Amino acid sequence: MKKTKLFSLLLAVLMLSSALASCANNDKESKDESKNPAVQNPDDSQETEGGYYSEVPVQDMNGYTLNIIGGMYEATEIDSVGNIEFIYIDEYVSDDFFAKMHNRFLTVGQKYDVKFNIVGSVNDDINDIVKQSIMGGTHDYSMAYCYIDKSNSMVAAGHLYNLYDLDLDLTQPYFDHFAESNLALNNKLYQLFSSISYSHYESACILFYNGHILENKQIESSPYDLWKEGKWTMDAMTKMTEQGSTDVNNDGKYTIGNDILGLTGQTLRYISPVLASDTNVIVWDSDNNTFKPNMTDETVMAIGKATRKLWLQTPCNSDSASGTDSTTLFKANKTLFSSDYLGQFRSIRDKEDNYGIIMWPGIEENMDLRVHLRNPTHLSVLSDITEQEKEYIPLIISALAAYSEDYITEDYKKIAVIAGGARDQESAEVISYVINNTAYDISAAFGLSVHHAWRESVLDGLFASRQKSLTREFNTEIEEVINTYFGE
């Protein structure tokens, strides 16, 4: 999957930096910790302490090594010895950003006298690797970095440690508060989203829009303008797709590649518009201490019908051109909107282009929109950590995240959307909003099937009958989740 690019970058940085940090701790007189001139030694760093990083307590960890296993989707991204190939550090990621990620690990490593050992693994193998480390008693790893679709089974197996039992101040701005509100259950939380990595933002489901088409069609208010006015709604977007499309040969139909379409790209199970309006396809039933499907809620059904109208009942829009096909159409000025991951935006940029990004719209005006992170990557702590690690790991996590918030987050925003285009400053404002207004598909996060049923409901419009038939299957699925979070 293409959205793994920055995840690959992170692990590459981690592994190289861990080697450098190890050198720095083992031989503080060495001046050859990195052959990369862009990477500074900690003592030579231009960073000055301040802000959140300076507030994290300091402790000498006496050369402690933090072992992390990192899972990814594609085996081709891992070479024969398990190291991430540097091919994914490409022209789309600046040397300055790469160097700052390096320097962060070097600086924190020296300050706390800690080493980082990160091992790459195929995402499908990470559960077995964690199980072997814990059940075999080898304690090979203390943390795991993986996609959320793999952490559910680790939680159920008792292989992850409850973050609430660590001395972590999750109210700090370098931790994602919306992740906590969406994913914590019965005072248990196992997935950590923070400024340590920016790859979860790469999986933000957003819309690219083509300013060339807006101007050619003389559409005065852009998606950005409507958002700022509180008028960015599903109806407004549907209307804009009709205004921006052109049946070039006037044959009464829209043909991909020949005509100018209003919307193409990834449908992502049609769940992003639901989360944009700060609701979900399942909700917590506090009276019965369980989750329940929410597909027949009045607001949710309205979103489903609007989504169905946008994607399936508006002739100028197509759900059959996704991924690379949609990107090709977008760059050829053959579609006004392309639905994709944020991480793909910089790969399509041209200098002085006229592209912008916007979050999915709400069902009503003046909504505080939320942005869907689909199957994002996260850090988890393994359940067999030692008493000493329970003391060390919260400090290390906080130091890395705080340093990133102080010195790197603004650089991430730049590499995500800044390329010299006419709408870059507007896009920079949008990405700042994205980072602070995330949303998580609760059904997918807990390994349930409601989000699959939601997709089918949008396709056929049978929301009520599908929820009724879903309930029996759903009750069976939810039993394991309830046992995991509420059992002894």
PDB file of N, CA and C in Angstrom, residues 324-398:
ATOM      1  N   THR A 324      -4.278   4.708  -8.402  1.00  0.00           N
ATOM      2  CA  THR A 324      -3.450   5.289  -9.462  1.00  0.00           C
ATOM      3  C   THR A 324      -4.291   5.865 -10.575  1.00  0.00           C
ATOM      4  N   ASP A 325      -5.392   5.213 -10.923  1.00  0.00           N
ATOM      5  CA  ASP A 325      -6.248   5.705 -12.006  1.00  0.00           C
ATOM      6  C   ASP A 325      -6.789   7.093 -11.675  1.00  0.00           C
ATOM      7  N   SER A 326      -7.232   7.274 -10.437  1.00  0.00           N
ATOM      8  CA  SER A 326      -7.763   8.572 -10.047  1.00  0.00           C
ATOM      9  C   SER A 326      -6.666   9.630 -10.037  1.00  0.00           C
ATOM     10  N   THR A 327      -5.477   9.260  -9.567  1.00  0.00           N
ATOM     11  CA  THR A 327      -4.356  10.208  -9.564  1.00  0.00           C
ATOM     12  C   THR A 327      -4.026  10.657 -10.982  1.00  0.00           C
ATOM     13  N   THR A 328      -4.031   9.712 -11.916  1.00  0.00           N
ATOM     14  CA  THR A 328      -3.752  10.041 -13.318  1.00  0.00           C
ATOM     15  C   THR A 328      -4.795  11.000 -13.866  1.00  0.00           C
ATOM     16  N   LEU A 329      -6.049  10.743 -13.577  1.00  0.00           N
ATOM     17  CA  LEU A 329      -7.129  11.627 -14.026  1.00  0.00           C
ATOM     18  C   LEU A 329      -6.977  13.016 -13.406  1.00  0.00           C
ATOM     19  N   PHE A 330      -6.642  13.052 -12.130  1.00  0.00           N
ATOM     20  CA  PHE A 330      -6.516  14.326 -11.427  1.00  0.00           C
ATOM     21  C   PHE A 330      -5.425  15.176 -12.050  1.00  0.00           C
ATOM     22  N   LYS A 331      -4.261  14.603 -12.298  1.00  0.00           N
ATOM     23  CA  LYS A 331      -3.147  15.349 -12.860  1.00  0.00           C
ATOM     24  C   LYS A 331      -3.399  15.761 -14.304  1.00  0.00           C
ATOM     25  N   ALA A 332      -4.283  15.023 -14.982  1.00  0.00           N
ATOM     26  CA  ALA A 332      -4.628  15.356 -16.369  1.00  0.00           C
ATOM     27  C   ALA A 332      -5.811  16.324 -16.440  1.00  0.00           C
ATOM     28  N   ASN A 333      -6.224  16.861 -15.287  1.00  0.00           N
ATOM     29  CA  ASN A 333      -7.376  17.766 -15.203  1.00  0.00           C
ATOM     30  C   ASN A 333      -8.651  17.112 -15.717  1.00  0.00           C
ATOM     31  N   LYS A 334      -8.802  15.825 -15.378  1.00  0.00           N
ATOM     32  CA  LYS A 334      -9.978  15.070 -15.803  1.00  0.00           C
ATOM     33  C   LYS A 334     -10.915  14.739 -14.648  1.00  0.00           C
ATOM     34  N   THR A 335     -10.608  15.199 -13.450  1.00  0.00           N
ATOM     35  CA  THR A 335     -11.530  15.054 -12.328  1.00  0.00           C
ATOM     36  C   THR A 335     -11.303  16.213 -11.366  1.00  0.00           C
ATOM     37  N   LEU A 336     -12.392  16.754 -10.841  1.00  0.00           N
ATOM     38  CA  LEU A 336     -12.289  17.878  -9.922  1.00  0.00           C
ATOM     39  C   LEU A 336     -11.785  17.416  -8.562  1.00  0.00           C
ATOM     40  N   PHE A 337     -12.356  16.334  -8.032  1.00  0.00           N
ATOM     41  CA  PHE A 337     -11.958  15.796  -6.739  1.00  0.00           C
ATOM     42  C   PHE A 337     -11.364  14.409  -6.905  1.00  0.00           C
ATOM     43  N   SER A 338     -10.336  14.118  -6.118  1.00  0.00           N
ATOM     44  CA  SER A 338      -9.806  12.764  -6.009  1.00  0.00           C
ATOM     45  C   SER A 338      -9.763  12.400  -4.532  1.00  0.00           C
ATOM     46  N   SER A 339     -10.450  11.323  -4.169  1.00  0.00           N
ATOM     47  CA  SER A 339     -10.479  10.855  -2.784  1.00  0.00           C
ATOM     48  C   SER A 339      -9.281   9.948  -2.542  1.00  0.00           C
ATOM     49  N   ASP A 340      -8.464  10.282  -1.532  1.00  0.00           N
ATOM     50  CA  ASP A 340      -7.232   9.522  -1.331  1.00  0.00           C
ATOM     51  C   ASP A 340      -6.714   9.741   0.089  1.00  0.00           C
ATOM     52  N   TYR A 341      -5.537   9.178   0.350  1.00  0.00           N
ATOM     53  CA  TYR A 341      -4.847   9.390   1.621  1.00  0.00           C
ATOM     54  C   TYR A 341      -3.997  10.655   1.539  1.00  0.00           C
ATOM     55  N   LEU A 342      -3.865  11.341   2.659  1.00  0.00           N
ATOM     56  CA  LEU A 342      -3.030  12.529   2.711  1.00  0.00           C
ATOM     57  C   LEU A 342      -1.615  12.234   2.240  1.00  0.00           C
ATOM     58  N   GLY A 343      -1.083  11.056   2.586  1.00  0.00           N
ATOM     59  CA  GLY A 343       0.286  10.703   2.226  1.00  0.00           C
ATOM     60  C   GLY A 343       0.552  10.651   0.741  1.00  0.00           C
ATOM     61  N   GLN A 344      -0.502  10.594  -0.072  1.00  0.00           N
ATOM     62  CA  GLN A 344      -0.321  10.557  -1.522  1.00  0.00           C
ATOM     63  C   GLN A 344      -0.224  11.944  -2.139  1.00  0.00           C
ATOM     64  N   PHE A 345      -0.585  12.970  -1.368  1.00  0.00           N
ATOM     65  CA  PHE A 345      -0.688  14.293  -1.972  1.00  0.00           C
ATOM     66  C   PHE A 345       0.647  14.794  -2.493  1.00  0.00           C
ATOM     67  N   ARG A 346       1.708  14.666  -1.687  1.00  0.00           N
ATOM     68  CA  ARG A 346       2.989  15.221  -2.131  1.00  0.00           C
ATOM     69  C   ARG A 346       3.540  14.491  -3.350  1.00  0.00           C
ATOM     70  N   SER A 347       3.130  13.240  -3.573  1.00  0.00           N
ATOM     71  CA  SER A 347       3.654  12.481  -4.715  1.00  0.00           C
ATOM     72  C   SER A 347       3.066  12.931  -6.045  1.00  0.00           C
ATOM     73  N   ILE A 348       1.973  13.713  -6.005  1.00  0.00           N
ATOM     74  CA  ILE A 348       1.368  14.162  -7.262  1.00  0.00           C
ATOM     75  C   ILE A 348       1.702  15.618  -7.567  1.00  0.00           C
ATOM     76  N   ARG A 349       2.487  16.254  -6.681  1.00  0.00           N
ATOM     77  CA  ARG A 349       2.672  17.691  -6.809  1.00  0.00           C
ATOM     78  C   ARG A 349       3.593  18.072  -7.949  1.00  0.00           C
ATOM     79  N   ASP A 350       3.267  19.176  -8.568  1.00  0.00           N
ATOM     80  CA  ASP A 350       4.121  19.836  -9.543  1.00  0.00           C
ATOM     81  C   ASP A 350       4.389  21.243  -9.032  1.00  0.00           C
ATOM     82  N   LYS A 351       5.564  21.757  -9.295  1.00  0.00           N
ATOM     83  CA  LYS A 351       5.844  23.118  -8.879  1.00  0.00           C
ATOM     84  C   LYS A 351       4.852  24.068  -9.549  1.00  0.00           C
ATOM     85  N   GLU A 352       4.376  24.999  -8.763  1.00  0.00           N
ATOM     86  CA  GLU A 352       3.429  26.003  -9.228  1.00  0.00           C
ATOM     87  C   GLU A 352       2.136  25.368  -9.728  1.00  0.00           C
ATOM     88  N   ASP A 353       1.733  24.243  -9.113  1.00  0.00           N
ATOM     89  CA  ASP A 353       0.456  23.644  -9.483  1.00  0.00           C
ATOM     90  C   ASP A 353      -0.679  24.416  -8.811  1.00  0.00           C
ATOM     91  N   ASN A 354      -1.878  23.942  -9.015  1.00  0.00           N
ATOM     92  CA  ASN A 354      -3.062  24.629  -8.490  1.00  0.00           C
ATOM     93  C   ASN A 354      -3.938  23.622  -7.759  1.00  0.00           C
ATOM     94  N   TYR A 355      -3.305  22.806  -6.919  1.00  0.00           N
ATOM     95  CA  TYR A 355      -4.021  21.755  -6.200  1.00  0.00           C
ATOM     96  C   TYR A 355      -4.219  22.150  -4.739  1.00  0.00           C
ATOM     97  N   GLY A 356      -5.314  21.695  -4.174  1.00  0.00           N
ATOM     98  CA  GLY A 356      -5.573  21.913  -2.757  1.00  0.00           C
ATOM     99  C   GLY A 356      -6.086  20.652  -2.098  1.00  0.00           C
ATOM    100  N   ILE A 357      -6.110  20.643  -0.773  1.00  0.00           N
ATOM    101  CA  ILE A 357      -6.698  19.528  -0.034  1.00  0.00           C
ATOM    102  C   ILE A 357      -7.801  20.057   0.866  1.00  0.00           C
ATOM    103  N   ILE A 358      -8.763  19.195   1.146  1.00  0.00           N
ATOM    104  CA  ILE A 358      -9.850  19.541   2.041  1.00  0.00           C
ATOM    105  C   ILE A 358     -10.351  18.274   2.714  1.00  0.00           C
ATOM    106  N   MET A 359     -10.855  18.407   3.923  1.00  0.00           N
ATOM    107  CA  MET A 359     -11.419  17.243   4.606  1.00  0.00           C
ATOM    108  C   MET A 359     -12.803  16.930   4.038  1.00  0.00           C
ATOM    109  N   TRP A 360     -13.299  15.724   4.314  1.00  0.00           N
ATOM    110  CA  TRP A 360     -14.641  15.376   3.889  1.00  0.00           C
ATOM    111  C   TRP A 360     -15.642  16.290   4.577  1.00  0.00           C
ATOM    112  N   PRO A 361     -16.725  16.666   3.875  1.00  0.00           N
ATOM    113  CA  PRO A 361     -17.684  17.622   4.441  1.00  0.00           C
ATOM    114  C   PRO A 361     -18.623  16.983   5.454  1.00  0.00           C
ATOM    115  N   GLY A 362     -19.321  17.834   6.198  1.00  0.00           N
ATOM    116  CA  GLY A 362     -20.305  17.372   7.160  1.00  0.00           C
ATOM    117  C   GLY A 362     -21.683  17.270   6.536  1.00  0.00           C
ATOM    118  N   ILE A 363     -22.610  16.712   7.270  1.00  0.00           N
ATOM    119  CA  ILE A 363     -23.975  16.577   6.778  1.00  0.00           C
ATOM    120  C   ILE A 363     -24.734  17.898   6.916  1.00  0.00           C
ATOM    121  N   GLU A 364     -24.282  18.765   7.844  1.00  0.00           N
ATOM    122  CA  GLU A 364     -24.926  20.050   8.067  1.00  0.00           C
ATOM    123  C   GLU A 364     -23.886  21.163   8.060  1.00  0.00           C
ATOM    124  N   GLU A 365     -24.348  22.385   8.000  1.00  0.00           N
ATOM    125  CA  GLU A 365     -23.450  23.534   8.057  1.00  0.00           C
ATOM    126  C   GLU A 365     -22.911  23.732   9.474  1.00  0.00           C
ATOM    127  N   ASN A 366     -21.772  24.421   9.529  1.00  0.00           N
ATOM    128  CA  ASN A 366     -21.174  24.856  10.805  1.00  0.00           C
ATOM    129  C   ASN A 366     -20.862  23.695  11.747  1.00  0.00           C
ATOM    130  N   MET A 367     -20.405  22.594  11.182  1.00  0.00           N
ATOM    131  CA  MET A 367     -20.013  21.460  12.005  1.00  0.00           C
ATOM    132  C   MET A 367     -18.511  21.501  12.268  1.00  0.00           C
ATOM    133  N   ASP A 368     -18.103  21.005  13.438  1.00  0.00           N
ATOM    134  CA  ASP A 368     -16.681  20.809  13.714  1.00  0.00           C
ATOM    135  C   ASP A 368     -16.273  19.487  13.074  1.00  0.00           C
ATOM    136  N   LEU A 369     -15.729  19.573  11.878  1.00  0.00           N
ATOM    137  CA  LEU A 369     -15.462  18.380  11.084  1.00  0.00           C
ATOM    138  C   LEU A 369     -14.325  17.567  11.677  1.00  0.00           C
ATOM    139  N   ARG A 370     -14.434  16.271  11.532  1.00  0.00           N
ATOM    140  CA  ARG A 370     -13.389  15.341  11.971  1.00  0.00           C
ATOM    141  C   ARG A 370     -12.833  14.598  10.757  1.00  0.00           C
ATOM    142  N   VAL A 371     -11.615  14.105  10.872  1.00  0.00           N
ATOM    143  CA  VAL A 371     -10.917  13.512   9.734  1.00  0.00           C
ATOM    144  C   VAL A 371     -10.580  12.057  10.019  1.00  0.00           C
ATOM    145  N   HIS A 372     -11.055  11.180   9.177  1.00  0.00           N
ATOM    146  CA  HIS A 372     -10.920   9.733   9.309  1.00  0.00           C
ATOM    147  C   HIS A 372      -9.474   9.292   9.069  1.00  0.00           C
ATOM    148  N   LEU A 373      -8.860   8.635  10.053  1.00  0.00           N
ATOM    149  CA  LEU A 373      -7.569   7.968   9.862  1.00  0.00           C
ATOM    150  C   LEU A 373      -7.864   6.488   9.654  1.00  0.00           C
ATOM    151  N   ARG A 374      -7.602   5.989   8.473  1.00  0.00           N
ATOM    152  CA  ARG A 374      -7.978   4.617   8.143  1.00  0.00           C
ATOM    153  C   ARG A 374      -6.818   3.655   8.385  1.00  0.00           C
ATOM    154  N   ASN A 375      -7.045   2.662   9.227  1.00  0.00           N
ATOM    155  CA  ASN A 375      -6.044   1.652   9.585  1.00  0.00           C
ATOM    156  C   ASN A 375      -4.689   2.288   9.870  1.00  0.00           C
ATOM    157  N   PRO A 376      -4.640   3.216  10.808  1.00  0.00           N
ATOM    158  CA  PRO A 376      -3.393   3.943  11.060  1.00  0.00           C
ATOM    159  C   PRO A 376      -2.381   3.108  11.837  1.00  0.00           C
ATOM    160  N   THR A 377      -1.137   3.513  11.746  1.00  0.00           N
ATOM    161  CA  THR A 377      -0.074   2.882  12.522  1.00  0.00           C
ATOM    162  C   THR A 377      -0.001   3.507  13.909  1.00  0.00           C
ATOM    163  N   HIS A 378       0.427   2.723  14.884  1.00  0.00           N
ATOM    164  CA  HIS A 378       0.493   3.202  16.259  1.00  0.00           C
ATOM    165  C   HIS A 378       1.562   2.448  17.020  1.00  0.00           C
ATOM    166  N   LEU A 379       1.927   2.971  18.169  1.00  0.00           N
ATOM    167  CA  LEU A 379       2.833   2.293  19.101  1.00  0.00           C
ATOM    168  C   LEU A 379       2.025   1.577  20.174  1.00  0.00           C
ATOM    169  N   SER A 380       2.480   0.420  20.563  1.00  0.00           N
ATOM    170  CA  SER A 380       1.907  -0.292  21.704  1.00  0.00           C
ATOM    171  C   SER A 380       3.044  -0.812  22.576  1.00  0.00           C
ATOM    172  N   VAL A 381       2.762  -0.961  23.862  1.00  0.00           N
ATOM    173  CA  VAL A 381       3.727  -1.502  24.808  1.00  0.00           C
ATOM    174  C   VAL A 381       3.347  -2.943  25.083  1.00  0.00           C
ATOM    175  N   LEU A 382       4.329  -3.846  25.064  1.00  0.00           N
ATOM    176  CA  LEU A 382       4.040  -5.266  25.257  1.00  0.00           C
ATOM    177  C   LEU A 382       3.847  -5.579  26.744  1.00  0.00           C
ATOM    178  N   SER A 383       3.065  -6.618  26.990  1.00  0.00           N
ATOM    179  CA  SER A 383       2.577  -6.883  28.349  1.00  0.00           C
ATOM    180  C   SER A 383       3.636  -7.430  29.297  1.00  0.00           C
ATOM    181  N   ASP A 384       4.771  -7.917  28.770  1.00  0.00           N
ATOM    182  CA  ASP A 384       5.758  -8.529  29.655  1.00  0.00           C
ATOM    183  C   ASP A 384       6.918  -7.591  29.983  1.00  0.00           C
ATOM    184  N   ILE A 385       6.695  -6.283  29.895  1.00  0.00           N
ATOM    185  CA  ILE A 385       7.765  -5.353  30.254  1.00  0.00           C
ATOM    186  C   ILE A 385       8.119  -5.498  31.736  1.00  0.00           C
ATOM    187  N   THR A 386       9.370  -5.201  32.044  1.00  0.00           N
ATOM    188  CA  THR A 386       9.863  -5.337  33.415  1.00  0.00           C
ATOM    189  C   THR A 386       9.453  -4.123  34.253  1.00  0.00           C
ATOM    190  N   GLU A 387       9.628  -4.224  35.556  1.00  0.00           N
ATOM    191  CA  GLU A 387       9.321  -3.111  36.435  1.00  0.00           C
ATOM    192  C   GLU A 387      10.181  -1.891  36.100  1.00  0.00           C
ATOM    193  N   GLN A 388      11.428  -2.137  35.734  1.00  0.00           N
ATOM    194  CA  GLN A 388      12.302  -1.027  35.351  1.00  0.00           C
ATOM    195  C   GLN A 388      11.786  -0.360  34.079  1.00  0.00           C
ATOM    196  N   GLU A 389      11.329  -1.159  33.122  1.00  0.00           N
ATOM    197  CA  GLU A 389      10.820  -0.600  31.871  1.00  0.00           C
ATOM    198  C   GLU A 389       9.536   0.201  32.086  1.00  0.00           C
ATOM    199  N   LYS A 390       8.744  -0.192  33.073  1.00  0.00           N
ATOM    200  CA  LYS A 390       7.538   0.590  33.386  1.00  0.00           C
ATOM    201  C   LYS A 390       7.907   1.996  33.832  1.00  0.00           C
ATOM    202  N   GLU A 391       9.106   2.143  34.347  1.00  0.00           N
ATOM    203  CA  GLU A 391       9.601   3.459  34.747  1.00  0.00           C
ATOM    204  C   GLU A 391      10.233   4.192  33.571  1.00  0.00           C
ATOM    205  N   TYR A 392      10.991   3.454  32.743  1.00  0.00           N
ATOM    206  CA  TYR A 392      11.734   4.067  31.653  1.00  0.00           C
ATOM    207  C   TYR A 392      10.856   4.436  30.456  1.00  0.00           C
ATOM    208  N   ILE A 393      10.016   3.518  30.028  1.00  0.00           N
ATOM    209  CA  ILE A 393       9.298   3.675  28.756  1.00  0.00           C
ATOM    210  C   ILE A 393       8.424   4.921  28.716  1.00  0.00           C
ATOM    211  N   PRO A 394       7.657   5.257  29.763  1.00  0.00           N
ATOM    212  CA  PRO A 394       6.871   6.494  29.692  1.00  0.00           C
ATOM    213  C   PRO A 394       7.733   7.738  29.481  1.00  0.00           C
ATOM    214  N   LEU A 395       8.915   7.774  30.097  1.00  0.00           N
ATOM    215  CA  LEU A 395       9.808   8.915  29.920  1.00  0.00           C
ATOM    216  C   LEU A 395      10.337   8.982  28.489  1.00  0.00           C
ATOM    217  N   ILE A 396      10.707   7.825  27.949  1.00  0.00           N
ATOM    218  CA  ILE A 396      11.231   7.799  26.577  1.00  0.00           C
ATOM    219  C   ILE A 396      10.157   8.228  25.590  1.00  0.00           C
ATOM    220  N   ILE A 397       8.963   7.663  25.734  1.00  0.00           N
ATOM    221  CA  ILE A 397       7.858   8.028  24.849  1.00  0.00           C
ATOM    222  C   ILE A 397       7.586   9.529  24.924  1.00  0.00           C
ATOM    223  N   SER A 398       7.497  10.049  26.127  1.00  0.00           N
ATOM    224  CA  SER A 398       7.182  11.467  26.313  1.00  0.00           C
ATOM    225  C   SER A 398       8.281  12.354  25.747  1.00  0.00           C
TER     226      SER A 398
END
